[in-house]
Short mmCIF file of C-alpha atoms and ligand atoms in Angstrom, two decimals:
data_model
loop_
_atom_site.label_atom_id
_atom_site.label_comp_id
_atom_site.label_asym_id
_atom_site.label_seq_id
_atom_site.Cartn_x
_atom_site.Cartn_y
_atom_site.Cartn_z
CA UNK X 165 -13.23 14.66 5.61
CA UNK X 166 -11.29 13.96 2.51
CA UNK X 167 -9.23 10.82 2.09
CA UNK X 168 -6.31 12.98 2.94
CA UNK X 169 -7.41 14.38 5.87
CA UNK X 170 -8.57 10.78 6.30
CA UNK X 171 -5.38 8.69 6.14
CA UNK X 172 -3.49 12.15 7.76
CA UNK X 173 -5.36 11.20 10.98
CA UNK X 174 -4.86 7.40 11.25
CA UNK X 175 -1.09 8.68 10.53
CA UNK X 176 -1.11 11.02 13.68
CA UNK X 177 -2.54 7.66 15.33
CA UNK X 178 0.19 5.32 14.04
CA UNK X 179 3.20 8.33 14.95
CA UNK X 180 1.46 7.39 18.53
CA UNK X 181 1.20 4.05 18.72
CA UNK X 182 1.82 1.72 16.01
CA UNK X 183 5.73 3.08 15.07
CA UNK X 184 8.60 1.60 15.58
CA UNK X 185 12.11 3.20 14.45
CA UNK X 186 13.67 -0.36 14.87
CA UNK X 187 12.31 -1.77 11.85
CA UNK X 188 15.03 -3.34 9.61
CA UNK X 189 14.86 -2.82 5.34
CA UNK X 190 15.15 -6.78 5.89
CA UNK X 191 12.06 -8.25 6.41
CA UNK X 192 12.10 -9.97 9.57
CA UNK X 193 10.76 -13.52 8.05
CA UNK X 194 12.96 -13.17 5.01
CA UNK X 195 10.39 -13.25 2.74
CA UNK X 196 9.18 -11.94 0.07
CA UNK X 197 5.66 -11.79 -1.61
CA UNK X 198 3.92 -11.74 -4.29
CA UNK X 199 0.45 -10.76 -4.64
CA UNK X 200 -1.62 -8.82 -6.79
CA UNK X 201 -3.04 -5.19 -6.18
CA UNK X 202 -6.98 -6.49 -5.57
CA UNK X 203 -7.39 -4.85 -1.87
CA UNK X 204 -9.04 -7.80 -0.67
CA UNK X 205 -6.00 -9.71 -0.73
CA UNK X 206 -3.55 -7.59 1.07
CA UNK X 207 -1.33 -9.89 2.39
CA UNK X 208 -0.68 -8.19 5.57
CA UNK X 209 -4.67 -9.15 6.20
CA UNK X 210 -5.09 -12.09 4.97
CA UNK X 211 -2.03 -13.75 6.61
CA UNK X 212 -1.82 -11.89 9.35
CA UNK X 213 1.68 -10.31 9.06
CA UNK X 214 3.22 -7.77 11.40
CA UNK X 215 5.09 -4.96 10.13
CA UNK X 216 8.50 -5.51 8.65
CA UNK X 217 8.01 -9.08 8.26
CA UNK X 218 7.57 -9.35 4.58
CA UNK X 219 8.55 -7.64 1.87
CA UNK X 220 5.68 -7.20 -0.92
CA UNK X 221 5.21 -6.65 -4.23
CA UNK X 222 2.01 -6.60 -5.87
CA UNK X 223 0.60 -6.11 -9.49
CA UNK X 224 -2.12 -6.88 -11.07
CA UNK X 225 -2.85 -10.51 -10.45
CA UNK X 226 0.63 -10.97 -9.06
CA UNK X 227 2.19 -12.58 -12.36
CA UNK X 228 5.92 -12.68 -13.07
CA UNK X 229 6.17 -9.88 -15.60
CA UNK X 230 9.36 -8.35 -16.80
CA UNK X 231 8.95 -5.06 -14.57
CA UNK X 232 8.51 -7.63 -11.30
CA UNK X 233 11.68 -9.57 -12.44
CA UNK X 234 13.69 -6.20 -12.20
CA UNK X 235 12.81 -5.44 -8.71
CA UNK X 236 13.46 -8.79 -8.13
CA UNK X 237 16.74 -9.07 -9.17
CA UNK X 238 17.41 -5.43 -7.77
CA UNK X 239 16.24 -6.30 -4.16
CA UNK X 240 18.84 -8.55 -3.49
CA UNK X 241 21.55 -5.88 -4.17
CA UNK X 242 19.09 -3.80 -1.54
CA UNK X 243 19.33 -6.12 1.11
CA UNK X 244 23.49 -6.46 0.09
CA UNK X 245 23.63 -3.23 0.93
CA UNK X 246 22.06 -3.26 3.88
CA UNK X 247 24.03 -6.36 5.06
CA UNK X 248 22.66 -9.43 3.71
CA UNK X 249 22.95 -11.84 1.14
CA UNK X 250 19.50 -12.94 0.05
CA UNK X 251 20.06 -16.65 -0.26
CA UNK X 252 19.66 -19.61 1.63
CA UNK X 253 16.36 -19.11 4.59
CA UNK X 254 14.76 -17.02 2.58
CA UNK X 255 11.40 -17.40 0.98
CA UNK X 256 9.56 -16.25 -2.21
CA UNK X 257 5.95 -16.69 -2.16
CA UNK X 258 3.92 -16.24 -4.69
CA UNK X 259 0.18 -15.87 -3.58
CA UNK X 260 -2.38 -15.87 -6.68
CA UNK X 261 -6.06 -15.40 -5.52
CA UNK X 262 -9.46 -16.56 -6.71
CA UNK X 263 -11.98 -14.09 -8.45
CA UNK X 264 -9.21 -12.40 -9.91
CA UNK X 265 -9.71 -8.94 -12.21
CA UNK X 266 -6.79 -10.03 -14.21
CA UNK X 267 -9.65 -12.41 -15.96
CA UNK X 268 -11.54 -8.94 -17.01
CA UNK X 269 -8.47 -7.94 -18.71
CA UNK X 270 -8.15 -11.02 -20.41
CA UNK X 271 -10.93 -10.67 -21.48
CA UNK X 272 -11.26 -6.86 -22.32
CA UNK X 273 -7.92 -5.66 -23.11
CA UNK X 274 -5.97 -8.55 -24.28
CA UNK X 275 -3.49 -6.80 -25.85
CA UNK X 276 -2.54 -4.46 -23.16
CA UNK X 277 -2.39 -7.62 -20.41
CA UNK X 278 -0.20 -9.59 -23.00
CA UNK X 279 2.44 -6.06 -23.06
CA UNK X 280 2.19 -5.80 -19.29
CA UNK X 281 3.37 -9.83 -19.16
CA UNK X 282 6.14 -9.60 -21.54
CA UNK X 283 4.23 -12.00 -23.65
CA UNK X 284 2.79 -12.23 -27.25
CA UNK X 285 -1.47 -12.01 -27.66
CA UNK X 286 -1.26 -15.44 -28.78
CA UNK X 287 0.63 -16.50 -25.53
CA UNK X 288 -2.11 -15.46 -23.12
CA UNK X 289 -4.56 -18.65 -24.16
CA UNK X 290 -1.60 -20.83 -22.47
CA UNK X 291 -1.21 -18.57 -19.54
CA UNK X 292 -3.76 -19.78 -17.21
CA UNK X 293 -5.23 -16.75 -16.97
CA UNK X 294 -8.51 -18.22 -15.13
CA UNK X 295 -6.80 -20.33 -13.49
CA UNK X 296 -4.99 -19.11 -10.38
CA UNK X 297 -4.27 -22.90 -9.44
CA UNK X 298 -2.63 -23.83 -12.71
CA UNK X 299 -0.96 -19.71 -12.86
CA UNK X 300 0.90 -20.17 -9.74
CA UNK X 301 2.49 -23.53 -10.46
CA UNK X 302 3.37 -21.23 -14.30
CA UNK X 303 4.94 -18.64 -12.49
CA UNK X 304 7.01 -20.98 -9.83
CA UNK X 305 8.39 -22.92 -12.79
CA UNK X 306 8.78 -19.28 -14.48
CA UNK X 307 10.76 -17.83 -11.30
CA UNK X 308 13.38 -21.25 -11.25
CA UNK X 309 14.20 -20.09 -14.53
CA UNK X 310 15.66 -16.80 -14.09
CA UNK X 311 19.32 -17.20 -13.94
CA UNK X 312 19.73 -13.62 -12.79
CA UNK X 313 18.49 -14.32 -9.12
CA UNK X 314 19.70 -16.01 -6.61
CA UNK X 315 19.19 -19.35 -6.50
CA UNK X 316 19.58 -20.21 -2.60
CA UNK X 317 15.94 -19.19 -1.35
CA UNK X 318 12.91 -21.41 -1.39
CA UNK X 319 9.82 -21.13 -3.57
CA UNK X 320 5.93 -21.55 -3.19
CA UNK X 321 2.82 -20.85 -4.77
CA UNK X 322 -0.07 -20.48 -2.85
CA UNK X 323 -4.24 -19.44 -3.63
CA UNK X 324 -6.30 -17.41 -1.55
CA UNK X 325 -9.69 -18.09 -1.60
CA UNK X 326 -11.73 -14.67 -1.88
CA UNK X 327 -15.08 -16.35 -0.54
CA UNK X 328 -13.68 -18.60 2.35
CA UNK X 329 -10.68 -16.01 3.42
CA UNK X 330 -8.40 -19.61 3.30
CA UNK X 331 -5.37 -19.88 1.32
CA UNK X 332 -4.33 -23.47 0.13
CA UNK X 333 -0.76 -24.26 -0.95
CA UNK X 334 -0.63 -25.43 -4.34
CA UNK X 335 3.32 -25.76 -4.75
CA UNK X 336 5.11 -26.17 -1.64
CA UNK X 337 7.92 -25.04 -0.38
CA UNK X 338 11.19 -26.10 -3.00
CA UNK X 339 14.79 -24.52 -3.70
CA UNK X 340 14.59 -22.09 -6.30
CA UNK X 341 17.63 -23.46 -7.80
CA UNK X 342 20.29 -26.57 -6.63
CA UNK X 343 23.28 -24.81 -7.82
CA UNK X 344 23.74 -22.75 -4.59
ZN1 ZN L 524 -6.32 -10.17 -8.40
#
């Protein structure tokens, strides 16, 4: 069996019994997160979500780049659309994770991490690149300075632990901005 054939008959499965046509485009939590692409660190595992409670978006080590800051600042016109205001109760988390690959490309293709972050090569040394404690406090701080979204929703950074499965908060829970 390919991996079409594969995922084609855990879909048949899911039509059966894991569907639900009432999901909303709004996540159910409010929430959005941020993660990065590393499959061990899906967040619907590791923290247990149910489907349509979160909205994620993942890259690779779940840094604020410029291409995450547009689909930021576009979801909120999504959700608009769809009836809400993204604002005040809703969360932004930004979960980093331990073991990262985003070190390997720091390390082997400095140039093409430093485009995909919107930064200069010689930013990256004071990006906390190996550091996913001291890169998720960067990227909250980062995030309260975008003017362009809204500033009603509350921010956290968070680490996931790859070899104990636990996540420890490492900013809690703050207004992105006081001005709404
Ligand atoms: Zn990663």
């Amino acid at each position: 069996m390919n991996f079409i054939e594969m995922i084609s008959q855990r879909n048949e499965e899911f039509v059966r019994s894991g569907h639900s046509a009432d999901l909303k485009i709004i996540p159910s939590t409010k929430t959005i997160i941020i993660g990065c692409l590393d499959p061990r660190v899906d967040p619907m595992d590791i923290l247990e979500l149910k489907p349509g409670e979160a909205a994620i978006i993942r890259n690779i080590g779940g840094r604020v780049n410029p291409a995450l800051l547009e689909t930021l600042i576009l979801f909120p016109i999504v959700t608009k659309a769809a009836g809400q205001e993204m604002g005040p109760g809703w969360n932004l988390v930004i979960l980093h994770h331990t073991d990262c690959g985003i070190i390997g490309c720091y390390k082997h293709a400095p140039d093409l991490l430093a485009t995909h972050l919107g930064v200069a090569r010689s930013e990256l040394e004071s990006m906390s690149i190996t550091d996913p404690r001291k890169a998720v406090a960067m990227d909250v701080a980062a995030y309260k300075s975008v003017k362009e979204l809204p500033g009603g929703f509350m921010i956290s950074g968070i680490v996931y632990d790859i070899s104990t499965g636990k996540i420890e908060v490492i900013v809690p829970p703050s207004q992105l901005r006081s001005d709404q």
